[in-house]
Coordinates of C-alpha atoms in Angstrom, one line a residue:
M1 CA -93.8 70.7 -52.0
T2 CA -96.2 70.3 -54.8
A3 CA -96.6 66.6 -56.1
L4 CA -95.7 66.3 -59.9
A5 CA -98.3 64.9 -61.9
G6 CA -99.1 64.0 -65.6
P7 CA -96.3 64.0 -68.0
D8 CA -94.1 66.0 -65.8
R9 CA -94.1 63.2 -63.4
R10 CA -93.3 60.5 -65.7
L11 CA -90.2 62.7 -67.3
A12 CA -89.1 63.0 -63.5
M13 CA -89.4 59.2 -62.8
N14 CA -88.0 58.2 -66.4
P15 CA -83.9 59.5 -66.6
V16 CA -84.0 57.6 -69.9
L17 CA -86.9 59.4 -71.4
V18 CA -85.5 62.8 -70.1
I19 CA -82.2 62.0 -72.0
V20 CA -84.1 60.9 -75.1
V21 CA -86.1 64.3 -75.2
L22 CA -82.9 66.4 -74.5
G23 CA -81.1 64.6 -77.3
V24 CA -83.8 65.2 -79.8
L25 CA -84.1 68.9 -78.6
G26 CA -80.4 69.1 -79.3
L27 CA -80.3 67.5 -82.7
S28 CA -83.0 69.7 -83.6
V29 CA -81.2 72.7 -82.6
A30 CA -78.1 71.6 -84.5
L31 CA -80.1 70.9 -87.6
V32 CA -81.5 74.4 -87.3
A33 CA -77.8 75.5 -87.2
V34 CA -76.7 73.7 -90.3
M35 CA -79.7 75.0 -92.0
R36 CA -79.0 78.7 -91.2
R37 CA -75.3 78.4 -92.3
R38 CA -76.3 76.6 -95.8
R39 CA -78.8 79.4 -96.3
S40 CA -76.3 82.2 -95.7
A41 CA -73.7 80.1 -97.6
G42 CA -73.2 81.8 -101.2
V43 CA -70.2 81.3 -103.5
T44 CA -67.7 82.6 -101.2
S45 CA -65.7 79.5 -101.4
L46 CA -65.1 80.5 -105.3
A47 CA -61.8 82.1 -104.0
F48 CA -60.3 82.4 -107.5
L49 CA -63.0 85.3 -108.1
A50 CA -60.7 87.9 -106.9
G51 CA -59.1 89.6 -109.8
W52 CA -60.3 86.7 -111.9
Q53 CA -62.0 88.7 -114.5
D54 CA -59.2 90.5 -115.2
L55 CA -57.6 87.6 -116.6
A56 CA -57.5 86.9 -120.2
P57 CA -60.1 84.5 -121.4
A58 CA -57.9 81.3 -121.8
E59 CA -56.3 81.8 -118.3
R60 CA -59.8 82.1 -116.7
I61 CA -60.7 78.9 -118.0
A62 CA -57.6 77.4 -116.8
E63 CA -58.0 78.8 -113.2
V64 CA -61.4 77.4 -113.1
E65 CA -60.4 73.8 -114.2
A66 CA -57.8 73.9 -111.9
W67 CA -60.0 74.8 -108.8
L68 CA -62.5 72.1 -110.2
S69 CA -59.8 69.5 -110.1
Q70 CA -58.4 70.3 -106.7
T71 CA -60.8 68.6 -104.4
P72 CA -64.6 67.4 -104.6
R73 CA -67.1 70.3 -104.5
P74 CA -70.7 70.7 -103.7
A75 CA -72.8 70.5 -106.7
H76 CA -74.0 74.2 -106.5
E77 CA -70.6 75.1 -106.4
R78 CA -69.5 73.3 -109.3
A79 CA -72.4 74.7 -111.3
A80 CA -71.3 78.0 -110.5
A81 CA -68.0 77.5 -111.7
L82 CA -69.0 76.1 -115.1
I83 CA -71.1 79.0 -115.5
L84 CA -68.0 81.1 -115.2
E85 CA -66.2 78.9 -117.6
G86 CA -68.6 78.9 -120.0
C87 CA -68.6 82.9 -119.9
A88 CA -65.0 82.8 -120.6
W89 CA -65.4 80.2 -123.7
L90 CA -68.0 83.1 -125.0
D91 CA -65.4 85.7 -124.6
R92 CA -63.2 83.5 -126.6
G93 CA -65.6 83.5 -129.4
R94 CA -66.6 79.6 -128.7
P95 CA -70.2 79.2 -127.9
D96 CA -70.2 75.7 -129.0
R97 CA -67.7 75.0 -125.9
A98 CA -69.6 77.1 -123.7
T99 CA -73.1 75.2 -124.5
R100 CA -72.2 72.2 -122.7
L101 CA -70.7 73.7 -119.8
F102 CA -73.9 75.7 -119.1
Q103 CA -76.2 72.7 -119.9
V104 CA -74.3 70.4 -117.1
A105 CA -74.4 73.8 -114.6
Y106 CA -78.0 73.8 -115.1
H107 CA -78.8 70.3 -114.6
A108 CA -76.8 70.3 -111.6
E109 CA -78.4 73.2 -109.9
P110 CA -81.7 74.3 -111.7
D111 CA -81.7 77.3 -109.4
Y112 CA -79.3 79.1 -111.9
A113 CA -81.8 80.0 -114.5
S114 CA -79.5 81.9 -116.2
A115 CA -77.3 78.7 -117.3
G116 CA -80.7 77.5 -118.9
V117 CA -81.2 80.5 -120.9
L118 CA -77.4 80.6 -122.0
A119 CA -77.4 77.0 -123.0
F120 CA -80.1 77.2 -125.6
A121 CA -78.7 80.7 -126.7
C122 CA -75.5 79.0 -127.3
M123 CA -76.8 76.3 -129.3
K124 CA -78.4 78.6 -131.7
V125 CA -75.2 80.4 -132.0
A126 CA -73.2 77.7 -132.1
G127 CA -70.8 78.0 -135.5
G128 CA -72.6 81.6 -135.9
R129 CA -72.2 85.0 -135.2
V130 CA -71.0 85.7 -131.4
E131 CA -71.7 89.1 -131.8
E132 CA -75.2 88.6 -132.2
M133 CA -75.3 86.8 -129.0
L134 CA -77.2 88.9 -126.9
A135 CA -80.0 89.4 -129.6
T136 CA -80.2 85.4 -129.6
L137 CA -80.2 85.3 -125.7
M138 CA -82.9 87.8 -125.6
A139 CA -84.9 85.9 -128.0
T140 CA -84.5 82.7 -125.9
W141 CA -85.5 84.5 -122.8
H142 CA -88.9 85.5 -124.5
E143 CA -89.2 81.7 -125.5
A144 CA -88.5 80.3 -122.0
G145 CA -91.5 82.5 -120.7
R146 CA -89.4 85.3 -119.3
P147 CA -87.8 83.7 -116.3
V148 CA -86.5 85.9 -113.4
L149 CA -82.7 86.0 -113.4
G150 CA -81.5 86.0 -109.9
S151 CA -84.5 84.9 -108.2
S152 CA -82.8 82.2 -106.3
R153 CA -80.5 83.0 -103.4
R154 CA -77.6 81.2 -105.2
E155 CA -78.2 82.8 -108.3
R156 CA -78.5 86.2 -106.6
A157 CA -75.0 85.5 -104.7
L158 CA -73.3 84.4 -107.9
L159 CA -74.3 87.6 -109.7
A160 CA -73.4 89.7 -107.0
A161 CA -70.0 88.2 -106.6
C162 CA -69.6 88.9 -110.4
R163 CA -71.2 92.1 -110.7
R164 CA -68.7 95.0 -111.9
G165 CA -69.7 98.6 -111.1
D166 CA -73.3 99.7 -110.9
G167 CA -74.2 97.8 -114.1
P168 CA -75.5 99.3 -117.4
V169 CA -76.7 102.9 -117.3
G170 CA -80.3 103.0 -118.0
G171 CA -80.4 99.2 -117.9
S172 CA -83.6 97.3 -116.5
A173 CA -83.1 94.6 -113.9
L174 CA -82.8 92.1 -116.5
A175 CA -80.0 94.2 -118.1
A176 CA -78.6 94.5 -114.6
A177 CA -78.8 90.7 -114.2
L178 CA -77.0 89.9 -117.6
W179 CA -74.4 92.4 -116.9
S180 CA -73.5 90.7 -113.9
L181 CA -72.6 87.7 -115.8
P182 CA -68.6 87.7 -115.9
C183 CA -68.7 88.2 -119.8
A184 CA -66.9 91.0 -121.3
S185 CA -68.5 90.4 -124.9
L186 CA -72.0 90.4 -123.5
R187 CA -71.8 93.2 -121.4
Q188 CA -70.5 95.3 -124.4
Q189 CA -73.2 94.1 -126.1
I190 CA -75.8 95.1 -123.8
G191 CA -74.0 98.8 -123.7
E192 CA -74.4 99.0 -127.7
A193 CA -78.1 97.7 -127.3
L194 CA -79.0 100.1 -124.7
S195 CA -77.2 103.1 -126.8
R196 CA -78.9 101.9 -130.2
R197 CA -82.0 100.8 -128.5
P198 CA -83.4 98.0 -131.2
A199 CA -86.9 96.8 -130.8
W200 CA -85.6 93.2 -129.9
A201 CA -83.9 94.5 -126.8
R202 CA -86.5 96.6 -125.1
P203 CA -86.9 94.5 -122.0
L204 CA -83.2 95.8 -121.4
W205 CA -84.4 99.3 -120.5
E206 CA -88.0 98.9 -119.6
A207 CA -89.0 97.5 -116.0
Q208 CA -90.2 93.9 -116.0
P209 CA -92.6 92.4 -113.6
G210 CA -91.5 90.7 -110.7
G211 CA -88.2 92.2 -110.0
V212 CA -84.7 91.0 -110.5
G213 CA -85.1 90.5 -114.3
G214 CA -88.1 88.6 -115.1
D215 CA -91.9 88.0 -115.1
T216 CA -93.5 86.2 -112.1
A217 CA -96.9 86.9 -113.3
N218 CA -96.0 84.7 -116.2
P219 CA -94.4 81.6 -115.0
A220 CA -91.8 80.3 -117.6
P221 CA -92.7 76.8 -119.1
D222 CA -90.6 74.1 -118.2
V223 CA -88.7 74.3 -121.4
Y224 CA -85.3 73.2 -119.8
A225 CA -86.6 69.6 -119.1
K226 CA -84.1 68.0 -121.3
L227 CA -81.2 69.6 -119.9
R228 CA -82.1 67.7 -116.9
A229 CA -83.0 64.6 -118.5

């Protein structure tokens, strides 16, 4: 029988050390499993999304507020719900009400880049013409350094959950990302812009470097810092 030597011998002679090592290994496996579950989790817990977009804006707002009041929610889920509520307020023609919701959503979860852009755009159109929301949104997107909408896993999951159909015909990845937001008035403006093709809307049909709706070659400056303050 071969004698044990070195670390193997110490482990065999010290059952407490063996138990500690096995415990550490077990904890590591458990942590890896938890992280994998978190990575795979999107916004599937937003159960009210089924049929939610078919409701009138006022009913959509009530559904979100009821969901938020039922039980404590993780920060990223609350942020996603606030984005949905903000979009409903836009459909009611109230960017002033939507602004704060988008601000809080971005403060809670900066992964939702769309919330930051929407917050600043709503500030600019509050009390103004909501039908100019898309033009203002595009100007804000440029000012923010053309951030990639949907670059984070959580934002991609939210946009995918809210997407209707195949998106705008002839639209860029940016147009598809904006179209995926659950805002009927914004989708209408995107359709009109793709049809009329004003100069300010060019990124809605031209491919943007970086993929999902922005320009990763020119990182966005942190113009959203005050939203997180």
